[in-house]
Amino acid sequence: MSAGPVGVAIVGAGNISTQYLNNLTRFPDVRVLGIADLETARAAAAAREYDIPTAGGLDSVLTLPEVEIVVNLTTPAAHAAVALAALAAGKHVYGEKPLTLDPAEGEKILAEADARGLRVGNAPDTFLGAGIQSAIRALDTGLIGTPIAAATAVQGPGPESWHPSPEFLYQRGAGPLYDLGPYYLTALVSLLGPVAKVAATARRARERRVIGSGPKAGTEFAVEVPTHVTALIEFASGAGSASTFSFDSPVGGRMIEITGTEATLSVPDPNTFGGPLLIRAATEADWRELPLHGTEAGRGLGVVEMARAIRAGVPHRASGAVALHVLDVMAAIIDSAAEGAFRSLTSTAGRAPVLPPGWDPYEATL
Ligand SMILES: NC(=O)c1ccc[n+]([C@@H]2O[C@H](COP(=O)([O-])OP(=O)(O)OC[C@H]3O[C@@H](n4cnc5c(N)ncnc54)[C@H](O)[C@@H]3O)[C@@H](O)[C@H]2O)c1
């Protein structure tokens, strides 16, 4: 087993890459050795800013022998091809969500990794943040009694107002379910365990949308996926969730509530790493804030955790298995909406153990 920092290459130098770069260049566990993009000038600009030795196209980073993990930050339609290319080059892969466009592609990636003795990790890693980790500990210590039900909602007018290239967010592999659903579903699976079956309705308010910012502002594009999805989710534990995912609401809002036999937990926004985490029992007049413990370092935590797990020879937490189960749940939600019937899940995934205290060396200074 090798020692020292784990060499990392980033593929996809777009919008989200700066959050990863800010984090991955500050943790001592990893060293960013290369960055690639179809638009090589974009990769070169990031390399200059973050002092990364190699920049170029995909091959330029896959051939670097010291790179052990390829971090795949491309758009969803490219996730599978880039992940398979990285595995073929003998690299572990960690990708942005969703794992792939459909479960069959995801299964292929996990099988390929298994056959080569390589790892697949996947976003979201927000469930490793102090907010969701503290919520998991609250459930595990019985603060709300036995979990019975969840209610989740994420709704707003859609990302075309702020994202300069939002077209992919309305294509296969995105929409509110595939783009934001992974945060909510990964948090639910981390809190309540695997999903057993789902039922859903899905629709879209508009066939075309208009880009609201950046050089393409004013350009119209087509909407290819449902933009308002309502799902009933039954977990293997017997708990159930009513969950809404929408880009069709003029009113923004996000919530996850878990109700148990003794109290309800209001879990922080799972698209963030922090709080607030609130609890309220039937006997209490108002919500009470619970203390948070853990890291709020931000996107890239899952990569750092995977790097440490590689060096320690133990399983990593933001796993391909969870990402595939979540992808399966999303595909089943869409199928159920089309068929008008419950869909049972064939995949499953275990809950990752909570991170130990002091896991993030920067925790105290955050
Ligand atoms: N933007 C956000 O706020 C956000 C937040 C969390 C997660 N994500 C996820 O991150 C991923 C990327 O999103 P983004 O907003 O950064 O998109 P983006 O369009 O801004 O950037 C994607 C980059 O990938 C490059 N790319 C595409 N295909 C490629 C390929 N085959 N090889 C090399 N480079 C390729 C593009 O040229 C582009 O620079 C998506 O999966 C998205 O769901 C985005």
GROMACS .gro file of N, CA, C and O and ligand atoms in nm, residues 11-17 36-39 42 73-76 78-79 82 96-98 162-163 165 168 179 183 299, ligand 1:
model
  160
   11VAL      N    1  -1.162   1.632  -1.365
   11VAL     CA    2  -1.209   1.641  -1.503
   11VAL      C    3  -1.339   1.721  -1.501
   11VAL      O    4  -1.436   1.681  -1.435
   12GLY      N    5  -1.340   1.835  -1.572
   12GLY     CA    6  -1.456   1.925  -1.570
   12GLY      C    7  -1.422   2.048  -1.488
   12GLY      O    8  -1.430   2.045  -1.365
   13ALA      N    9  -1.382   2.155  -1.556
   13ALA     CA   10  -1.340   2.278  -1.486
   13ALA      C   11  -1.450   2.383  -1.494
   13ALA      O   12  -1.424   2.499  -1.521
   14GLY      N   13  -1.576   2.341  -1.471
   14GLY     CA   14  -1.690   2.434  -1.483
   14GLY      C   15  -1.725   2.498  -1.351
   14GLY      O   16  -1.641   2.514  -1.262
   15ASN      N   17  -1.856   2.531  -1.343
   15ASN     CA   18  -1.911   2.605  -1.231
   15ASN      C   19  -1.873   2.552  -1.092
   15ASN      O   20  -1.827   2.625  -1.006
   16ILE      N   21  -1.889   2.421  -1.072
   16ILE     CA   22  -1.872   2.366  -0.937
   16ILE      C   23  -1.726   2.337  -0.904
   16ILE      O   24  -1.692   2.314  -0.788
   17SER      N   25  -1.639   2.342  -1.005
   17SER     CA   26  -1.501   2.299  -0.980
   17SER      C   27  -1.429   2.389  -0.879
   17SER      O   28  -1.341   2.342  -0.807
   36ALA      N   29  -0.855   1.868  -1.626
   36ALA     CA   30  -0.888   1.853  -1.769
   36ALA      C   31  -1.027   1.906  -1.797
   36ALA      O   32  -1.113   1.908  -1.709
   37ASP      N   33  -1.047   1.949  -1.921
   37ASP     CA   34  -1.179   1.990  -1.966
   37ASP      C   35  -1.180   1.978  -2.118
   37ASP      O   36  -1.074   1.987  -2.182
   38LEU      N   37  -1.300   1.956  -2.175
   38LEU     CA   38  -1.314   1.960  -2.322
   38LEU      C   39  -1.264   2.094  -2.372
   38LEU      O   40  -1.202   2.104  -2.476
   39GLU      N   41  -1.295   2.199  -2.293
   39GLU     CA   42  -1.245   2.334  -2.324
   39GLU      C   43  -1.112   2.349  -2.248
   39GLU      O   44  -1.111   2.386  -2.131
   42ARG      N   45  -1.018   2.647  -2.033
   42ARG     CA   46  -1.080   2.655  -1.900
   42ARG      C   47  -0.995   2.578  -1.798
   42ARG      O   48  -0.973   2.624  -1.687
   73LEU      N   49  -1.617   1.598  -1.259
   73LEU     CA   50  -1.710   1.711  -1.239
   73LEU      C   51  -1.769   1.755  -1.372
   73LEU      O   52  -1.797   1.873  -1.392
   74THR      N   53  -1.787   1.661  -1.464
   74THR     CA   54  -1.848   1.695  -1.592
   74THR      C   55  -2.000   1.698  -1.577
   74THR      O   56  -2.055   1.665  -1.472
   75THR      N   57  -2.069   1.735  -1.683
   75THR     CA   58  -2.215   1.737  -1.681
   75THR      C   59  -2.268   1.592  -1.687
   75THR      O   60  -2.198   1.502  -1.734
   76PRO      N   61  -2.392   1.568  -1.637
   76PRO     CA   62  -2.439   1.430  -1.619
   76PRO      C   63  -2.425   1.340  -1.741
   76PRO      O   64  -2.391   1.222  -1.729
   78ALA      N   65  -2.199   1.315  -1.949
   78ALA     CA   66  -2.061   1.267  -1.968
   78ALA      C   67  -2.011   1.184  -1.850
   78ALA      O   68  -1.900   1.130  -1.855
   79HIS      N   69  -2.091   1.171  -1.742
   79HIS     CA   70  -2.042   1.104  -1.621
   79HIS      C   71  -1.994   0.962  -1.650
   79HIS      O   72  -1.886   0.921  -1.606
   82VAL      N   73  -1.663   0.932  -1.885
   82VAL     CA   74  -1.541   0.977  -1.816
   82VAL      C   75  -1.504   0.878  -1.705
   82VAL      O   76  -1.387   0.842  -1.689
   96GLU      N   77  -1.946   1.366  -0.955
   96GLU     CA   78  -2.057   1.451  -0.912
   96GLU      C   79  -2.189   1.375  -0.937
   96GLU      O   80  -2.194   1.275  -1.007
   97LYS      N   81  -2.295   1.424  -0.876
   97LYS     CA   82  -2.425   1.358  -0.891
   97LYS      C   83  -2.494   1.405  -1.020
   97LYS      O   84  -2.463   1.516  -1.066
   98PRO      N   85  -2.586   1.325  -1.076
   98PRO     CA   86  -2.615   1.188  -1.039
   98PRO      C   87  -2.504   1.096  -1.091
   98PRO      O   88  -2.430   1.135  -1.181
  162TRP      N   89  -2.962   3.193  -1.240
  162TRP     CA   90  -2.823   3.216  -1.195
  162TRP      C   91  -2.718   3.135  -1.269
  162TRP      O   92  -2.603   3.176  -1.276
  163HIS      N   93  -2.754   3.016  -1.324
  163HIS     CA   94  -2.651   2.934  -1.390
  163HIS      C   95  -2.633   2.984  -1.534
  163HIS      O   96  -2.731   2.991  -1.608
  165SER      N   97  -2.505   2.841  -1.792
  165SER     CA   98  -2.530   2.738  -1.894
  165SER      C   99  -2.629   2.635  -1.839
  165SER      O  100  -2.592   2.519  -1.815
  168PHE      N  101  -2.833   2.195  -1.948
  168PHE     CA  102  -2.820   2.055  -1.903
  168PHE      C  103  -2.907   2.027  -1.781
  168PHE      O  104  -2.941   1.912  -1.754
  179ASP      N  105  -3.133   1.652  -1.029
  179ASP     CA  106  -3.032   1.752  -0.990
  179ASP      C  107  -3.032   1.773  -0.839
  179ASP      O  108  -2.924   1.776  -0.779
  183TYR      N  109  -2.946   1.509  -0.315
  183TYR     CA  110  -2.919   1.561  -0.180
  183TYR      C  111  -3.021   1.507  -0.080
  183TYR      O  112  -2.987   1.461   0.029
  299ARG      N  113  -1.785   2.098  -0.037
  299ARG     CA  114  -1.775   1.994  -0.141
  299ARG      C  115  -1.631   1.949  -0.162
  299ARG      O  116  -1.540   2.032  -0.167
  367LIG     N1  117  -2.327   2.422  -1.040
  367LIG     C1  118  -2.361   2.379  -0.920
  367LIG     O1  119  -2.402   2.456  -0.832
  367LIG     C2  120  -2.348   2.232  -0.884
  367LIG     C3  121  -2.361   2.199  -0.752
  367LIG     C4  122  -2.342   2.068  -0.714
  367LIG     C5  123  -2.317   1.974  -0.810
  367LIG     N2  124  -2.310   2.005  -0.941
  367LIG     C6  125  -2.285   1.898  -1.037
  367LIG     O2  126  -2.155   1.915  -1.089
  367LIG     C7  127  -2.150   1.870  -1.226
  367LIG     C8  128  -2.101   1.982  -1.312
  367LIG     O3  129  -2.188   2.092  -1.297
  367LIG     P1  130  -2.140   2.240  -1.334
  367LIG     O4  131  -2.248   2.328  -1.286
  367LIG     O5  132  -2.001   2.262  -1.287
  367LIG     O6  133  -2.146   2.228  -1.494
  367LIG     P2  134  -2.067   2.321  -1.601
  367LIG     O7  135  -2.138   2.304  -1.729
  367LIG     O8  136  -2.047   2.457  -1.543
  367LIG     O9  137  -1.922   2.250  -1.608
  367LIG     C9  138  -1.902   2.121  -1.661
  367LIG    C10  139  -1.766   2.121  -1.729
  367LIG    O10  140  -1.739   1.987  -1.775
  367LIG    C11  141  -1.680   1.995  -1.904
  367LIG     N3  142  -1.704   1.868  -1.973
  367LIG    C12  143  -1.821   1.817  -2.017
  367LIG     N4  144  -1.801   1.697  -2.074
  367LIG    C13  145  -1.669   1.670  -2.065
  367LIG    C14  146  -1.587   1.561  -2.104
  367LIG     N5  147  -1.639   1.454  -2.167
  367LIG     N6  148  -1.454   1.566  -2.078
  367LIG    C15  149  -1.400   1.674  -2.016
  367LIG     N7  150  -1.475   1.783  -1.975
  367LIG    C16  151  -1.606   1.779  -1.999
  367LIG    C17  152  -1.747   2.114  -1.970
  367LIG    O11  153  -1.671   2.165  -2.076
  367LIG    C18  154  -1.759   2.212  -1.853
  367LIG    O12  155  -1.646   2.296  -1.840
  367LIG    C19  156  -2.290   1.820  -1.259
  367LIG    O13  157  -2.298   1.681  -1.241
  367LIG    C20  158  -2.378   1.891  -1.155
  367LIG    O14  159  -2.494   1.815  -1.123
  367LIG    C21  160  -2.321   2.134  -0.981
   0.00000   0.00000   0.00000
